[in-house]
Coordinates of C-alpha atoms in Angstrom, one line a residue:
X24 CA 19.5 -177.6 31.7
X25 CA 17.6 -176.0 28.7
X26 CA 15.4 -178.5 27.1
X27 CA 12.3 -178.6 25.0
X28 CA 9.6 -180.0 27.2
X29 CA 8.9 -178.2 30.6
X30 CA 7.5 -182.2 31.5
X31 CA 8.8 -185.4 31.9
X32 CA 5.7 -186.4 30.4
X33 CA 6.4 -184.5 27.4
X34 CA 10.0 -185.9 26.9
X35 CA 8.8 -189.4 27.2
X36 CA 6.6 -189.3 24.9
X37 CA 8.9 -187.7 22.4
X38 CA 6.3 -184.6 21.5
X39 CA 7.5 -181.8 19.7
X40 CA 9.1 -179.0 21.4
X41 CA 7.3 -175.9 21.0
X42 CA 9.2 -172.7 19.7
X43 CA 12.3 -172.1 21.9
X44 CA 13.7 -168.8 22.9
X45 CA 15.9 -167.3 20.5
X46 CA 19.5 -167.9 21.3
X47 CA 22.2 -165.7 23.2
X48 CA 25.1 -164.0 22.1
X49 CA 26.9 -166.8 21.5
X50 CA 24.7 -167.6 18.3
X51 CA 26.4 -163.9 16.8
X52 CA 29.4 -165.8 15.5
X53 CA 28.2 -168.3 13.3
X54 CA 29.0 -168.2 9.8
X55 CA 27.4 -165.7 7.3
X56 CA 24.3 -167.2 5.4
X57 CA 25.5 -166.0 1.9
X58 CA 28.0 -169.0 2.0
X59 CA 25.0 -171.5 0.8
X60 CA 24.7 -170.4 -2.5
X61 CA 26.4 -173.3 -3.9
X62 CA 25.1 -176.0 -1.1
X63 CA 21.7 -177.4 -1.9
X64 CA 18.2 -176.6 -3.2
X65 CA 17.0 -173.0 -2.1
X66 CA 14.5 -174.5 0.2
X67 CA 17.2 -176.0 2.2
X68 CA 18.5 -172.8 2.5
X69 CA 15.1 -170.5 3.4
X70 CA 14.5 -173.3 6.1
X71 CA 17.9 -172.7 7.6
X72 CA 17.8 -168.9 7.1
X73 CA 14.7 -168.3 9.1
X74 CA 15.7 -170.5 11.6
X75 CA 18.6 -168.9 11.9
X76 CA 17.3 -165.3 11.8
X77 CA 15.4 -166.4 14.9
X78 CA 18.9 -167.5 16.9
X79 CA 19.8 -164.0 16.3
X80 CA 18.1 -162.2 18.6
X81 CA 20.0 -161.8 21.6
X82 CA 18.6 -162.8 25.2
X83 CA 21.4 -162.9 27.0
X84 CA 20.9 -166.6 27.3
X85 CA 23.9 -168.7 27.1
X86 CA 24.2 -171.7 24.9
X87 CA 24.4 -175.5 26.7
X88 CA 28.3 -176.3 25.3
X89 CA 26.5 -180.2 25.4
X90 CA 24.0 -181.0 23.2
X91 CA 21.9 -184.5 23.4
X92 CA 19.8 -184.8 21.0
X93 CA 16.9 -188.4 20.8
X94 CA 15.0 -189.2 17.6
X95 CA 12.5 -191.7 17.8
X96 CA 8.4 -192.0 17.6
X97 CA 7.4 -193.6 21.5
X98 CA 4.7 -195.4 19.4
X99 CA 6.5 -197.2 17.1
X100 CA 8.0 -200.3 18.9
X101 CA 11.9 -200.4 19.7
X102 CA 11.7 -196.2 17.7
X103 CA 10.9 -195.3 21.7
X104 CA 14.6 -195.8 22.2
X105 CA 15.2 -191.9 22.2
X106 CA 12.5 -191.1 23.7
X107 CA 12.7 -193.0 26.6
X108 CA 16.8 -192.5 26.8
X109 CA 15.8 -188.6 27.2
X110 CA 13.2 -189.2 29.7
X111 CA 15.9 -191.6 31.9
X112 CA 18.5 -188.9 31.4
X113 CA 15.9 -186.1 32.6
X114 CA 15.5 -187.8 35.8
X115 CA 19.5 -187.8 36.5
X116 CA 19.6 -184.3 35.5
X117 CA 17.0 -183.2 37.9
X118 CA 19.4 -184.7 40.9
X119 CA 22.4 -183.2 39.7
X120 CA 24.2 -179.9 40.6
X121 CA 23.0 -176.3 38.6
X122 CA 26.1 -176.2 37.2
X123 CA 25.9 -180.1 35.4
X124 CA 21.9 -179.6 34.2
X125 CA 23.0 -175.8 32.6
X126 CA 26.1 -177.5 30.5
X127 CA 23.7 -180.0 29.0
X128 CA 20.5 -179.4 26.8
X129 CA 18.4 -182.0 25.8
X130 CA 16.2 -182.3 22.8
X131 CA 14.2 -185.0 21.3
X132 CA 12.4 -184.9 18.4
X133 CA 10.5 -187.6 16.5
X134 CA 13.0 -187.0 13.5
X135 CA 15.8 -185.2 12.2
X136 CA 15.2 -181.9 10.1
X137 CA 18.0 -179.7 8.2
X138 CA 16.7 -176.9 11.2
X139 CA 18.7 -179.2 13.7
X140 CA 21.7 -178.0 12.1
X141 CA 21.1 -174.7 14.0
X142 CA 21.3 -176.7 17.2
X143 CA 24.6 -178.1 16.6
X144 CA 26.8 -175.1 16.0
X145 CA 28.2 -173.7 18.9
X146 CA 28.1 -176.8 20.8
X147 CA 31.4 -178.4 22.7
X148 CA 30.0 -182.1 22.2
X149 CA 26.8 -183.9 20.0
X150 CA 25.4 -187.2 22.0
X151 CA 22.7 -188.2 18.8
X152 CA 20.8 -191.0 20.2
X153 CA 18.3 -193.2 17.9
X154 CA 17.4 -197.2 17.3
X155 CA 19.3 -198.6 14.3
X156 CA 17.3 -201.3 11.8
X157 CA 20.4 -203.4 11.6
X158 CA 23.6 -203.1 13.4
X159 CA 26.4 -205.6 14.5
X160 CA 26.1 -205.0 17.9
X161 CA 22.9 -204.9 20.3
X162 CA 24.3 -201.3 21.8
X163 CA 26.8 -199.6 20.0
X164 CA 28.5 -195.6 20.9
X165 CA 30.0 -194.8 17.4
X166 CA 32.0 -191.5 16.2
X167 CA 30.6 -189.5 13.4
X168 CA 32.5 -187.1 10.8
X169 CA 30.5 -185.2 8.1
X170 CA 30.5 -186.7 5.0
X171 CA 31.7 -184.3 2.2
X172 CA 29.8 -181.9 0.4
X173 CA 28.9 -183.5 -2.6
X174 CA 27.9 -187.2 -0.8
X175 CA 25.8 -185.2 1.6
X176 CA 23.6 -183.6 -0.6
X177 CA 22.9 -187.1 -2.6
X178 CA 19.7 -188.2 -1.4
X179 CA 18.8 -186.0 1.3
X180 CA 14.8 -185.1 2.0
X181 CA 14.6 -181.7 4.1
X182 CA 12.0 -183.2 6.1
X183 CA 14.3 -185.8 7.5
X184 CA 18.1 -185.7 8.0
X185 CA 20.6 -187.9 9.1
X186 CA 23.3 -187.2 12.2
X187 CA 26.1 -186.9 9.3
X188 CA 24.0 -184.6 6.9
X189 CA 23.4 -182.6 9.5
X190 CA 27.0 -182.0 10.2
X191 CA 27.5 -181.7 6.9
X192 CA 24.9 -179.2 7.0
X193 CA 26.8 -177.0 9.4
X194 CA 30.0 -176.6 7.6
X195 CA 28.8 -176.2 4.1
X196 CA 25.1 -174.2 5.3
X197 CA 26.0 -172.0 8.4
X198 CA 30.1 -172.1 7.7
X199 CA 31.0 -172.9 10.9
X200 CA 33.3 -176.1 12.1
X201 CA 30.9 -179.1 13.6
X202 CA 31.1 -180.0 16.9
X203 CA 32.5 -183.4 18.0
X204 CA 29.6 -185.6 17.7
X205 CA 28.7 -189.5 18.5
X206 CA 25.9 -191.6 18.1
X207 CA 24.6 -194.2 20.6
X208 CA 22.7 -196.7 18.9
X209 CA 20.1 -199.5 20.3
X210 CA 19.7 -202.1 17.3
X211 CA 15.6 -203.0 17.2
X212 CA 13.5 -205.6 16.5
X213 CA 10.1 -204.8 16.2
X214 CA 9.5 -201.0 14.6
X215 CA 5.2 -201.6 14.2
X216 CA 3.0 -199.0 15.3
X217 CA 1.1 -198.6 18.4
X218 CA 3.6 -201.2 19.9
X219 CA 6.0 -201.1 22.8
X220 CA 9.4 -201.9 23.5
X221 CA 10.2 -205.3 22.2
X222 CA 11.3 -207.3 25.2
X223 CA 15.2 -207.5 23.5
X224 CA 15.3 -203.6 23.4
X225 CA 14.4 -203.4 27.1
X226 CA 16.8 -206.0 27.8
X227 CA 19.6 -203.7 26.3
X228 CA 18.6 -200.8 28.0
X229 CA 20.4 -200.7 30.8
X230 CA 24.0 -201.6 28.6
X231 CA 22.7 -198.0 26.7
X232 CA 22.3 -195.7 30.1
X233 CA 25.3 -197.2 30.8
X234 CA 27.0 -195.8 27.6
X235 CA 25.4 -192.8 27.9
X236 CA 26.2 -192.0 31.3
X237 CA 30.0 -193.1 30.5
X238 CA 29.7 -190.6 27.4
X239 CA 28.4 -187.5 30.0
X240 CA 31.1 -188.1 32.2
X241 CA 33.8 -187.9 30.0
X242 CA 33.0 -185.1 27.6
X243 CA 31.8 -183.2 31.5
X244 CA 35.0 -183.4 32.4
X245 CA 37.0 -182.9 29.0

């Protein structure tokens, strides 16, 4: 397993990963940068060029074909969703086989950023996992397609993404095909700093391991 934080600690409370090793060979084939000229402000594009530039480098290092990636702030109420989802998943990585913990990598991150697209391409299967404002059900596992160009760029800040924009961002940006991606969602209830896990959110928990474990299995064994 390749993940951000070297602690359990630091997964829980969703800190942000430090600079990771630049990425293997399988990084080589991604889709030439030039392809952006007519996607987006130049920023967008610098952001995802150096970031790029940096999964480049060969280290031999093979890329995790599974990607789950949380999003949340652990001190903002039922936003801890992610970040305690990646901590739960941590501990059933550690029991598993070498062969399970190096097909996954996990990642979470307080928010979204266009550099995420980076983390997507080359990837078999996308788990994003975040709490939702609103949402029909408490716990919901939803497929996600990337919107087209045009909708995508609409109002999108490149300090915070969305799952789809980033998708999006992979096509159009780094010209390479998106990986199959879902979202798990957790609907909150209370999103106020400094505050825990509104009792309804821990109530659901267990419904969203459940989800996510189901999700592991299947795409594990695709």
């Amino acid at each position: 397993m390749r993940h951000p934080c070297g602690r359990q600690d630091a997964l829980a409370c969703g800190a942000a990963r430090p600079p990771r090793s630049p990425r293997g060979p399988a990084a080589q084939a991604r889709g030439r940068s030039d392809r952006t000229s007519r996607y987006g402000p130049p920023h967008w594009r610098e952001q995802l060029g150096k970031h790029r530039a940096m999964s480049l480098i060969s280290t031999g290092e093979p890329r995790a074909p599974i990607l789950v990636l949380t999003i949340g702030n652990p001190s903002r109420g039922d936003d801890a969703f992610g970040p305690v989802l990646a901590g739960m998943l941590q501990d059933w990585l550690a029991a598993k086989t070498p062969a399970v913990q190096q097909a996954i990598e996990l990642i979470s991150e307080q928010q979204l950023m266009v550099e995420h697209a980076m983390d997507l391409a080359g990837r078999q299967h996308v788990l994003f996992v975040d709490a939702a404002a609103q949402g029909d059900e408490p716990v919901a596992l939803t497929p996600l397609s990337a919107p087209p160009p045009d909708a995508s760029l609409k109002p999108f800040d490149s300090h915070r993404s969305s799952p789809a924009q980033l998708l999006s961002l992979c096509e159009a940006v780094l010209g390479t095909t998106p990986p199959p991606a879902e979202l798990l969602t957790l609907t909150g209830s209370s999103f106020e700093l400094d505050t825990p896990l509104s009792a309804r959110a821990q109530a659901h928990l267990p419904q969203a391991w459940s989800l996510l474990q189901s999700w592991l299995d299947r795409v594990l064994h695709h």
